[in-house]
Short mmCIF file of C-alpha atoms and ligand atoms in Angstrom, two decimals:
data_model
loop_
_atom_site.label_atom_id
_atom_site.label_comp_id
_atom_site.label_asym_id
_atom_site.label_seq_id
_atom_site.Cartn_x
_atom_site.Cartn_y
_atom_site.Cartn_z
CA MET A 1 -12.85 26.98 0.77
CA ASN A 2 -10.47 24.77 2.72
CA HIS A 3 -11.61 21.39 3.95
CA LEU A 4 -9.83 19.00 6.23
CA GLU A 5 -10.26 15.63 7.80
CA ALA A 6 -10.35 15.63 11.58
CA ASN A 7 -9.77 12.52 13.67
CA PHE A 8 -11.80 12.22 16.85
CA ASP A 9 -10.21 9.59 19.07
CA GLY A 10 -11.92 7.85 21.91
CA LEU A 11 -10.38 8.64 25.26
CA VAL A 12 -9.86 5.30 27.02
CA GLY A 13 -12.11 5.13 30.06
CA PRO A 14 -10.94 4.41 33.63
CA THR A 15 -12.30 0.83 33.63
CA HIS A 16 -10.42 -0.48 30.57
CA ASN A 17 -10.11 -4.24 31.12
CA TYR A 18 -9.70 -7.54 29.29
CA ALA A 19 -12.93 -9.47 29.52
CA GLY A 20 -12.93 -11.71 26.45
CA LEU A 21 -16.29 -10.35 25.36
CA SER A 22 -15.96 -10.29 21.58
CA PHE A 23 -16.54 -13.66 19.96
CA GLY A 24 -14.93 -13.47 16.51
CA ASN A 25 -12.31 -10.93 17.64
CA VAL A 26 -9.28 -13.12 18.22
CA ALA A 27 -7.28 -10.64 20.33
CA SER A 28 -10.22 -10.04 22.69
CA GLN A 29 -10.70 -13.76 23.17
CA SER A 30 -7.06 -14.65 23.61
CA ASN A 31 -6.46 -11.92 26.21
CA ALA A 32 -9.53 -12.70 28.28
CA ALA A 33 -8.59 -12.39 31.96
CA ALA A 34 -5.27 -10.64 31.26
CA ILE A 35 -4.49 -7.80 33.67
CA SER A 36 -5.11 -4.40 32.13
CA ASN A 37 -3.48 -1.05 32.77
CA PRO A 38 -6.11 1.67 32.23
CA LYS A 39 -3.63 4.47 32.93
CA ALA A 40 -1.16 3.24 30.31
CA ALA A 41 -4.02 2.65 27.85
CA ALA A 42 -5.30 6.21 28.17
CA LEU A 43 -1.79 7.69 27.98
CA GLN A 44 -0.96 5.62 24.87
CA GLY A 45 -4.12 6.94 23.21
CA LEU A 46 -3.37 10.53 24.19
CA ALA A 47 0.21 10.25 22.92
CA LYS A 48 -1.11 9.23 19.49
CA MET A 49 -3.59 12.12 19.49
CA LYS A 50 -0.87 14.59 20.46
CA ALA A 51 1.48 13.26 17.77
CA LEU A 52 -1.18 13.80 15.10
CA HIS A 53 -1.81 17.30 16.42
CA ASP A 54 1.93 17.97 16.20
CA MET A 55 1.91 16.74 12.59
CA GLY A 56 -0.51 19.55 11.80
CA MET A 57 -3.68 17.45 11.82
CA THR A 58 -6.96 18.47 13.41
CA GLN A 59 -7.37 16.10 16.33
CA GLY A 60 -10.40 15.83 18.58
CA VAL A 61 -11.27 13.86 21.70
CA LEU A 62 -14.48 11.93 22.29
CA ALA A 63 -15.32 11.30 25.91
CA PRO A 64 -15.68 7.75 27.25
CA GLN A 65 -18.92 6.29 28.58
CA GLN A 66 -19.99 5.92 32.18
CA ARG A 67 -18.93 2.45 33.33
CA PRO A 68 -19.94 0.31 35.01
CA ASP A 69 -23.42 0.73 33.59
CA LEU A 70 -25.30 0.19 36.84
CA ASP A 71 -28.63 0.95 35.17
CA VAL A 72 -28.28 -2.01 32.86
CA LEU A 73 -27.30 -4.25 35.78
CA ARG A 74 -30.42 -3.14 37.67
CA ARG A 75 -32.51 -3.70 34.56
CA LEU A 76 -31.19 -7.27 34.60
CA GLY A 77 -32.40 -7.80 38.15
CA PHE A 78 -29.33 -7.09 40.29
CA ASP A 79 -30.77 -4.88 43.00
CA GLY A 80 -29.76 -2.94 46.09
CA ASN A 81 -27.29 -0.12 46.51
CA ASP A 82 -24.33 0.18 44.13
CA ALA A 83 -22.08 -2.10 46.19
CA GLN A 84 -24.82 -4.75 46.42
CA VAL A 85 -25.52 -4.60 42.69
CA LEU A 86 -21.82 -5.16 41.93
CA ASP A 87 -21.51 -7.94 44.47
CA LYS A 88 -24.56 -9.82 43.18
CA ALA A 89 -23.49 -9.53 39.57
CA TYR A 90 -19.96 -10.59 40.51
CA ARG A 91 -21.19 -13.72 42.25
CA GLN A 92 -24.09 -14.67 39.96
CA ALA A 93 -23.04 -13.56 36.50
CA PRO A 94 -19.38 -12.51 36.16
CA PRO A 95 -19.47 -12.11 32.34
CA ILE A 96 -22.41 -9.71 32.65
CA LEU A 97 -20.56 -7.65 35.24
CA ARG A 98 -17.51 -7.50 32.96
CA ALA A 99 -19.72 -6.39 30.06
CA ALA A 100 -21.22 -3.61 32.17
CA TYR A 101 -17.67 -2.44 32.93
CA SER A 102 -16.27 -2.53 29.39
CA ALA A 103 -14.47 0.58 28.18
CA SER A 104 -15.21 -0.47 24.60
CA SER A 105 -16.50 2.97 23.59
CA MET A 106 -12.81 3.90 23.20
CA TRP A 107 -13.01 2.42 19.67
CA THR A 108 -14.75 5.38 18.14
CA ALA A 109 -14.52 3.95 14.62
CA ASN A 110 -17.57 2.11 15.93
CA ALA A 111 -19.21 5.15 17.47
CA ALA A 112 -21.01 6.26 14.34
CA THR A 113 -21.04 6.62 10.57
CA VAL A 114 -20.30 10.17 9.46
CA SER A 115 -21.03 11.67 6.05
CA PRO A 116 -19.53 15.06 5.21
CA SER A 117 -21.54 17.98 3.88
CA ALA A 118 -19.97 17.72 0.41
CA ASP A 119 -21.75 14.40 -0.13
CA SER A 120 -25.16 14.80 1.53
CA ALA A 121 -28.01 16.33 -0.48
CA ASP A 122 -28.80 18.91 2.22
CA GLY A 123 -25.18 20.09 2.49
CA LYS A 124 -24.90 19.17 6.19
CA VAL A 125 -22.65 16.77 8.11
CA HIS A 126 -24.63 13.67 9.13
CA PHE A 127 -23.99 11.40 12.13
CA THR A 128 -25.69 8.06 12.91
CA PRO A 129 -24.47 6.31 16.07
CA ALA A 130 -23.88 2.60 15.50
CA ASN A 131 -26.31 0.30 17.31
CA LEU A 132 -23.59 -2.35 17.91
CA VAL A 133 -26.24 -4.97 18.60
CA ASN A 134 -23.99 -7.94 17.94
CA LYS A 135 -22.25 -7.71 21.32
CA PHE A 136 -24.12 -7.00 24.52
CA HIS A 137 -21.32 -4.91 26.02
CA ARG A 138 -21.33 -2.66 22.96
CA SER A 139 -25.11 -2.55 22.50
CA ILE A 140 -25.29 -0.38 25.61
CA GLU A 141 -23.22 2.39 23.95
CA PRO A 142 -25.35 4.14 21.28
CA GLU A 143 -27.58 6.35 23.39
CA VAL A 144 -24.75 8.02 25.30
CA THR A 145 -22.64 8.05 22.12
CA GLY A 146 -25.40 10.14 20.54
CA ARG A 147 -25.25 12.53 23.49
CA ILE A 148 -21.46 12.83 23.29
CA LEU A 149 -21.62 13.52 19.55
CA LYS A 150 -24.30 16.18 20.05
CA ALA A 151 -22.22 17.86 22.75
CA THR A 152 -19.18 17.80 20.45
CA PHE A 153 -20.93 18.81 17.20
CA ALA A 154 -23.68 20.98 18.59
CA ASP A 155 -24.48 23.45 15.81
CA ALA A 156 -27.84 22.28 14.40
CA ASP A 157 -27.41 24.42 11.27
CA ARG A 158 -24.41 22.35 10.22
CA PHE A 159 -24.62 18.99 12.00
CA VAL A 160 -27.50 16.50 11.77
CA HIS A 161 -27.73 13.77 14.40
CA HIS A 162 -29.85 10.71 13.65
CA GLN A 163 -31.04 8.11 16.11
CA HIS A 164 -29.18 4.78 15.94
CA LEU A 165 -30.86 2.10 13.78
CA PRO A 166 -33.46 -0.23 15.32
CA GLU A 167 -31.84 -2.60 17.81
CA HIS A 168 -32.00 -5.87 15.98
CA ASP A 169 -29.35 -8.09 14.41
CA GLN A 170 -31.00 -7.72 11.00
CA PHE A 171 -29.97 -4.06 11.22
CA GLY A 172 -26.61 -4.74 12.86
CA ASP A 173 -24.53 -1.60 12.39
CA GLU A 174 -20.90 -1.10 13.47
CA GLY A 175 -20.45 2.42 12.16
CA ALA A 176 -17.36 3.76 10.43
CA ALA A 177 -15.43 0.50 10.90
CA ASN A 178 -17.25 -0.67 7.78
CA HIS A 179 -17.39 2.64 5.96
CA THR A 180 -14.71 4.39 3.89
CA ARG A 181 -14.89 7.59 1.93
CA LEU A 182 -12.83 8.17 -1.20
CA CYS A 183 -12.52 11.67 -2.65
CA ARG A 184 -10.15 13.95 -4.56
CA ASP A 185 -10.03 16.59 -1.82
CA TYR A 186 -11.94 16.42 1.44
CA GLY A 187 -14.24 19.23 0.25
CA THR A 188 -15.11 17.79 -3.16
CA PRO A 189 -17.99 15.30 -3.47
CA GLY A 190 -16.72 11.84 -2.67
CA LEU A 191 -17.69 8.22 -2.89
CA GLN A 192 -18.78 6.34 0.23
CA LEU A 193 -18.02 2.62 0.43
CA PHE A 194 -20.33 0.65 2.69
CA VAL A 195 -18.94 -2.79 3.46
CA TYR A 196 -21.29 -5.36 4.98
CA GLY A 197 -20.83 -8.89 6.21
CA ARG A 198 -24.20 -10.38 5.34
CA TYR A 199 -27.80 -9.68 4.38
CA GLY A 200 -30.19 -9.27 7.28
CA PHE A 201 -33.29 -10.24 5.35
CA ASP A 202 -32.02 -12.86 2.91
CA ALA A 203 -30.56 -16.02 4.41
CA SER A 204 -29.86 -17.49 0.96
CA LYS A 205 -26.97 -15.07 0.41
CA PRO A 206 -23.34 -15.92 1.40
CA ALA A 207 -22.49 -15.46 5.07
CA PRO A 208 -19.71 -16.57 7.41
CA LYS A 209 -20.10 -19.93 9.16
CA ARG A 210 -17.96 -19.68 12.25
CA TYR A 211 -17.94 -16.09 13.45
CA PRO A 212 -20.70 -13.47 13.28
CA ALA A 213 -20.99 -10.89 10.52
CA ARG A 214 -21.77 -7.82 12.54
CA GLN A 215 -22.86 -5.45 9.74
CA THR A 216 -25.81 -6.06 7.45
CA ARG A 217 -26.41 -4.67 4.01
CA GLU A 218 -29.80 -3.36 5.10
CA ALA A 219 -28.19 -1.39 7.92
CA SER A 220 -25.69 0.18 5.52
CA GLU A 221 -28.50 1.12 3.13
CA ALA A 222 -30.52 2.69 5.95
CA VAL A 223 -27.56 4.84 7.00
CA ALA A 224 -27.03 5.96 3.40
CA ARG A 225 -30.73 6.94 3.15
CA LEU A 226 -30.59 8.87 6.42
CA HIS A 227 -27.46 10.68 5.24
CA GLN A 228 -29.12 11.70 1.97
CA LEU A 229 -26.65 9.89 -0.23
CA GLY A 230 -27.54 8.55 -3.66
CA GLU A 231 -26.52 5.84 -6.07
CA HIS A 232 -23.92 8.11 -7.64
CA ASN A 233 -21.95 8.46 -4.38
CA THR A 234 -22.35 5.06 -2.70
CA VAL A 235 -20.90 1.62 -3.38
CA TYR A 236 -21.98 -1.46 -1.37
CA ILE A 237 -19.41 -4.21 -1.07
CA GLN A 238 -19.77 -7.54 0.69
CA GLN A 239 -16.91 -8.69 2.88
CA ASN A 240 -15.46 -12.06 2.05
CA PRO A 241 -17.24 -14.38 4.55
CA ASP A 242 -14.11 -16.55 4.77
CA VAL A 243 -12.04 -13.72 6.20
CA ILE A 244 -14.70 -12.97 8.82
CA ASP A 245 -14.32 -16.62 9.81
CA GLN A 246 -10.57 -16.01 10.19
CA GLY A 247 -10.98 -13.12 12.61
CA VAL A 248 -11.74 -10.10 10.40
CA PHE A 249 -14.67 -8.93 12.49
CA HIS A 250 -14.76 -5.45 10.92
CA ASN A 251 -13.74 -4.38 7.43
CA ASP A 252 -11.20 -1.93 8.88
CA VAL A 253 -9.14 -4.95 9.93
CA ILE A 254 -8.54 -5.74 6.23
CA ALA A 255 -8.92 -2.49 4.25
CA VAL A 256 -8.51 1.26 4.71
CA GLY A 257 -8.93 4.21 2.38
CA ASN A 258 -8.04 7.87 2.25
CA GLN A 259 -8.75 10.38 -0.53
CA ASN A 260 -7.74 8.60 -3.75
CA VAL A 261 -6.11 5.57 -2.09
CA LEU A 262 -7.75 2.25 -1.28
CA PHE A 263 -5.36 -0.04 0.59
CA TYR A 264 -6.75 -3.57 0.90
CA HIS A 265 -5.89 -7.22 1.18
CA GLU A 266 -6.68 -9.32 -1.87
CA GLU A 267 -8.96 -11.55 0.21
CA ALA A 268 -10.94 -8.71 1.76
CA PHE A 269 -14.02 -8.62 -0.46
CA LEU A 270 -16.41 -11.13 -1.98
CA ASN A 271 -16.65 -9.81 -5.56
CA THR A 272 -13.53 -7.70 -5.71
CA ASP A 273 -13.34 -7.07 -9.45
CA ALA A 274 -16.94 -5.89 -9.70
CA ALA A 275 -16.52 -3.68 -6.63
CA LEU A 276 -13.34 -2.05 -7.91
CA ALA A 277 -14.90 -1.48 -11.35
CA GLU A 278 -17.89 0.23 -9.75
CA ILE A 279 -15.63 2.39 -7.59
CA GLN A 280 -13.55 3.39 -10.61
CA ALA A 281 -16.64 4.19 -12.69
CA LYS A 282 -18.24 6.31 -9.96
CA PHE A 283 -15.03 8.03 -8.89
CA GLY A 284 -14.58 9.59 -12.33
CA ASP A 285 -11.47 10.33 -14.29
CA SER A 286 -9.02 11.54 -11.67
CA PRO A 287 -6.30 9.13 -10.55
CA LEU A 288 -7.25 6.45 -8.08
CA HIS A 289 -4.73 4.16 -6.40
CA PHE A 290 -5.83 0.65 -5.57
CA ILE A 291 -3.05 -0.71 -3.39
CA LYS A 292 -3.62 -4.44 -3.23
CA VAL A 293 -1.66 -6.57 -0.76
CA SER A 294 -1.49 -10.17 -1.94
CA THR A 295 -1.59 -13.21 0.31
CA GLU A 296 1.89 -14.00 -0.89
CA GLN A 297 3.15 -10.63 0.37
CA VAL A 298 1.30 -10.74 3.69
CA GLY A 299 -0.76 -13.74 4.74
CA LEU A 300 -4.15 -13.17 6.30
CA GLN A 301 -3.04 -14.24 9.77
CA ASP A 302 -0.12 -11.80 9.70
CA ALA A 303 -2.49 -9.04 8.59
CA VAL A 304 -4.89 -9.81 11.44
CA LYS A 305 -2.17 -10.11 14.10
CA SER A 306 -0.22 -7.02 13.06
CA TYR A 307 -3.26 -4.90 12.10
CA LEU A 308 -1.52 -3.77 8.91
CA PHE A 309 -4.86 -2.46 7.61
CA ASN A 310 -6.08 -1.02 10.90
CA THR A 311 -3.76 1.83 10.18
CA GLN A 312 -4.61 5.45 9.61
CA ILE A 313 -3.68 6.91 6.25
CA LEU A 314 -3.29 10.64 6.81
CA THR A 315 -2.86 13.43 4.32
CA LEU A 316 -0.43 15.82 5.98
CA PRO A 317 -0.68 19.58 5.47
CA ASN A 318 2.09 19.32 2.83
CA GLY A 319 -0.12 16.94 0.81
CA GLU A 320 1.94 13.80 1.46
CA MET A 321 0.34 10.69 2.90
CA THR A 322 1.61 8.99 6.03
CA ILE A 323 0.56 5.70 7.57
CA ILE A 324 0.02 5.57 11.32
CA ALA A 325 0.66 1.94 12.25
CA PRO A 326 0.72 -0.01 15.51
CA SER A 327 4.18 -1.13 16.66
CA GLU A 328 3.02 -4.72 16.05
CA CYS A 329 3.58 -3.98 12.33
CA GLN A 330 7.23 -3.27 13.08
CA GLU A 331 7.55 -6.52 15.01
CA ASN A 332 6.12 -8.69 12.23
CA PRO A 333 8.91 -9.34 9.66
CA ALA A 334 6.63 -9.83 6.62
CA VAL A 335 4.55 -6.75 7.42
CA PHE A 336 7.57 -4.58 8.24
CA ALA A 337 9.25 -5.58 4.97
CA TYR A 338 6.05 -4.84 3.08
CA LEU A 339 5.70 -1.35 4.58
CA ASN A 340 9.37 -0.51 3.99
CA ASP A 341 8.87 -1.39 0.37
CA LEU A 342 5.51 0.39 0.03
CA VAL A 343 6.94 3.84 0.75
CA LYS A 344 9.39 3.38 -2.14
CA GLN A 345 6.63 2.61 -4.65
CA SER A 346 4.82 5.19 -6.76
CA THR A 347 1.80 5.65 -4.53
CA PRO A 348 0.93 8.79 -2.51
CA ILE A 349 2.11 7.05 0.70
CA ARG A 350 5.54 8.39 1.61
CA GLN A 351 6.10 7.45 5.23
CA VAL A 352 5.07 5.09 8.04
CA ARG A 353 5.06 6.04 11.72
CA TYR A 354 4.70 3.44 14.43
CA PHE A 355 2.82 3.88 17.71
CA ASP A 356 2.54 1.81 20.85
CA VAL A 357 -1.18 1.23 21.43
CA LYS A 358 -0.69 -2.24 22.92
CA GLN A 359 -3.27 -1.84 25.67
CA SER A 360 -5.93 -1.32 23.00
CA MET A 361 -4.46 -3.85 20.56
CA GLN A 362 -4.83 -6.60 23.15
CA ASN A 363 -8.59 -6.13 22.87
CA GLY A 364 -8.50 -6.01 19.06
CA GLY A 365 -8.38 -2.24 18.66
CA GLY A 366 -5.66 -0.68 16.50
CA PRO A 367 -4.92 2.96 15.61
CA ALA A 368 -7.83 3.11 13.14
CA CYS A 369 -10.32 1.62 15.62
CA LEU A 370 -9.49 4.39 18.05
CA ARG A 371 -10.56 7.20 15.72
CA LEU A 372 -13.70 8.56 14.06
CA ARG A 373 -13.01 10.56 10.92
CA VAL A 374 -14.98 13.73 10.31
CA ALA A 375 -14.30 15.70 7.11
CA LEU A 376 -15.09 19.36 7.77
CA SER A 377 -14.95 22.74 6.10
CA GLU A 378 -13.19 25.52 8.01
CA GLN A 379 -16.60 26.91 9.03
CA GLU A 380 -17.77 23.53 10.25
CA LYS A 381 -14.55 23.09 12.19
CA ALA A 382 -15.15 26.46 13.81
CA ALA A 383 -18.57 25.17 14.92
CA VAL A 384 -17.06 22.16 16.77
CA ASN A 385 -16.98 22.40 20.56
CA PRO A 386 -13.48 23.90 20.91
CA ALA A 387 -12.84 22.27 24.29
CA THR A 388 -12.79 18.85 22.57
CA LEU A 389 -9.90 19.76 20.24
CA MET A 390 -6.35 18.68 20.98
CA SER A 391 -3.73 21.34 21.74
CA GLU A 392 -0.56 21.64 23.87
CA SER A 393 -2.58 22.73 26.86
CA LYS A 394 -5.40 20.21 26.34
CA TYR A 395 -2.84 17.42 26.18
CA ALA A 396 -1.24 18.57 29.43
CA GLU A 397 -4.65 18.87 31.08
CA LEU A 398 -5.82 15.43 29.93
CA THR A 399 -2.62 13.60 30.82
CA GLY A 400 -2.74 15.24 34.26
CA TRP A 401 -6.36 14.13 34.59
CA VAL A 402 -5.43 10.52 33.71
CA GLU A 403 -2.49 10.54 36.15
CA LYS A 404 -4.79 11.76 38.89
CA HIS A 405 -7.76 9.43 38.42
CA TYR A 406 -6.67 6.20 36.72
CA ARG A 407 -5.47 2.92 38.17
CA ASP A 408 -2.51 1.16 36.61
CA ARG A 409 -3.84 -2.33 37.16
CA LEU A 410 -7.28 -3.87 36.85
CA THR A 411 -8.20 -7.54 37.27
CA ALA A 412 -11.58 -9.28 37.05
CA GLU A 413 -11.61 -9.37 40.87
CA ASP A 414 -11.29 -5.57 41.08
CA LEU A 415 -14.61 -5.11 39.30
CA ARG A 416 -16.55 -5.89 42.47
CA ASP A 417 -14.90 -2.97 44.26
CA PRO A 418 -17.48 -0.17 44.80
CA GLN A 419 -14.62 2.31 45.16
CA LEU A 420 -13.93 1.86 41.43
CA VAL A 421 -17.41 3.26 40.72
CA VAL A 422 -16.73 6.29 42.89
CA GLU A 423 -13.34 6.87 41.23
CA SER A 424 -14.81 6.56 37.74
CA HIS A 425 -17.62 8.99 38.46
CA GLN A 426 -15.19 11.52 39.88
CA ALA A 427 -12.99 11.20 36.83
CA LEU A 428 -15.88 11.60 34.38
CA ASP A 429 -17.36 14.49 36.31
CA ASP A 430 -14.02 16.33 35.98
CA LEU A 431 -13.79 15.39 32.33
CA THR A 432 -17.15 16.90 31.40
CA ARG A 433 -15.71 20.19 32.63
CA ILE A 434 -12.40 19.78 30.79
CA LEU A 435 -14.22 19.00 27.53
CA ASN A 436 -17.13 21.36 28.27
CA LEU A 437 -19.74 18.69 27.59
CA GLY A 438 -22.41 19.57 30.14
CA ASN A 439 -24.02 16.91 32.30
CA LEU A 440 -24.17 14.07 29.84
CA TYR A 441 -23.69 11.05 32.08
CA PRO A 442 -26.59 9.32 33.83
CA PHE A 443 -24.95 9.82 37.26
CA GLN A 444 -24.90 13.57 36.64
CA ARG A 445 -28.60 13.80 35.78
O1 LIG B 501 -15.89 -4.50 19.18
N1 LIG B 501 -13.18 -5.16 21.31
C1 LIG B 501 -13.77 -4.34 20.26
C2 LIG B 501 -12.72 -3.90 19.29
C3 LIG B 501 -13.25 -2.89 18.30
C4 LIG B 501 -12.30 -2.62 17.20
N2 LIG B 501 -12.84 -1.65 16.34
C5 LIG B 501 -12.66 -1.60 15.00
N3 LIG B 501 -12.20 -2.61 14.34
N4 LIG B 501 -13.05 -0.54 14.38
C6 LIG B 501 -14.88 -5.11 19.55
O2 LIG B 501 -14.72 -6.33 19.35
C7 LIG B 501 -13.17 -6.35 23.42
C8 LIG B 501 -13.64 -6.14 24.85
C9 LIG B 501 -13.17 -7.21 25.78
O3 LIG B 501 -13.10 -8.38 25.38
O4 LIG B 501 -12.87 -6.88 26.95
C10 LIG B 501 -13.86 -5.44 22.43
O5 LIG B 501 -14.97 -5.03 22.65
#
């Protein structure tokens, strides 16, 4: 039976803006108050999706969330009609208004953790939305994320949807950004690496000092239990707290894996040798490529700025691996030289392709942040909501939809404009028809 790995990218929502909301994410903080271009952001994301489709990959689309989240603003005491709620929040608490407007659900690597049927004891694909409790603007995502995932992977005989973990920092969970699966083929049982930043219930263990560790070990263990994984197919690895303090707010900023390749920076993990030995022991005899990038080759700051590791490693239909990198990797001399050399080495990676996702990068989201990987059998793929899969016609329909509904400029001042709410609702209402999602948004219920 054929298995494949699908990428489900987050469609950038109509209110994409730069609000400086993510302490510990250097790009988000340094672009606070920059002027965003939601139309360009959405088109950049769609162009990447279409390119992967054209490369023969299975590419899906995950819908954005309803923003602004007026319910959460009302829950926080801003009352009146929609225009009054926006105006009060704008005058009394601008950062809260910006949070309620964030299009951060575009980074679907943080939407959920997904375990394929080959690994889970019950032979089903498991999804757990991430609770994202570390940042207020992201903590308001999981419920609707769960609804979007259910509308996309609806077949209850094949797909199991769990509730997100309890909403507390001790169970901080950021989803697939801290989760990598290694395997021989997508359909053979694999090994799931859960990378955490700290312990939630043991303050004596190492932890970063400056920036928050968003993922706890206890959260990772809970997801593995829910997904019916066992000791034989899980490895827990602690992130190096020092790199978190240098801006590595998710593990996918410093490491990425695909099939039998683990591509990582030498400073990524706390106990690297022990972790690699455990991976090797549990992976079995077949060849495994640990591609280590040393600090001498690429310094940590260059890795963080260029997002060398926030790349997608794809296995193309011809079996060769390609890296999907942001154009920032081309612009950084050390990183560009490294990648040019990498494709000449004896690893499965044969090619690098560069994409302009600058609108997302300026908020700390690279190509890998924008996608959720779902390994599927052909039957499972056939059970996916077909309207969410990329095709020539879907691309044309979605780019037309963006051109029609999106603004090309958004400032902090614009967020008080009630017309933006009307425009966003119209856009999302149309989108639920294009993606055949039903009435999933609060304003539709
Ligand atoms: O959670 N940025 C996101 C970026 C997420 C990147 N995802 C992965 N690494 N998988 C975050 O920090 C910034 C929003 C703002 O400041 O406007 C933001 O939420």
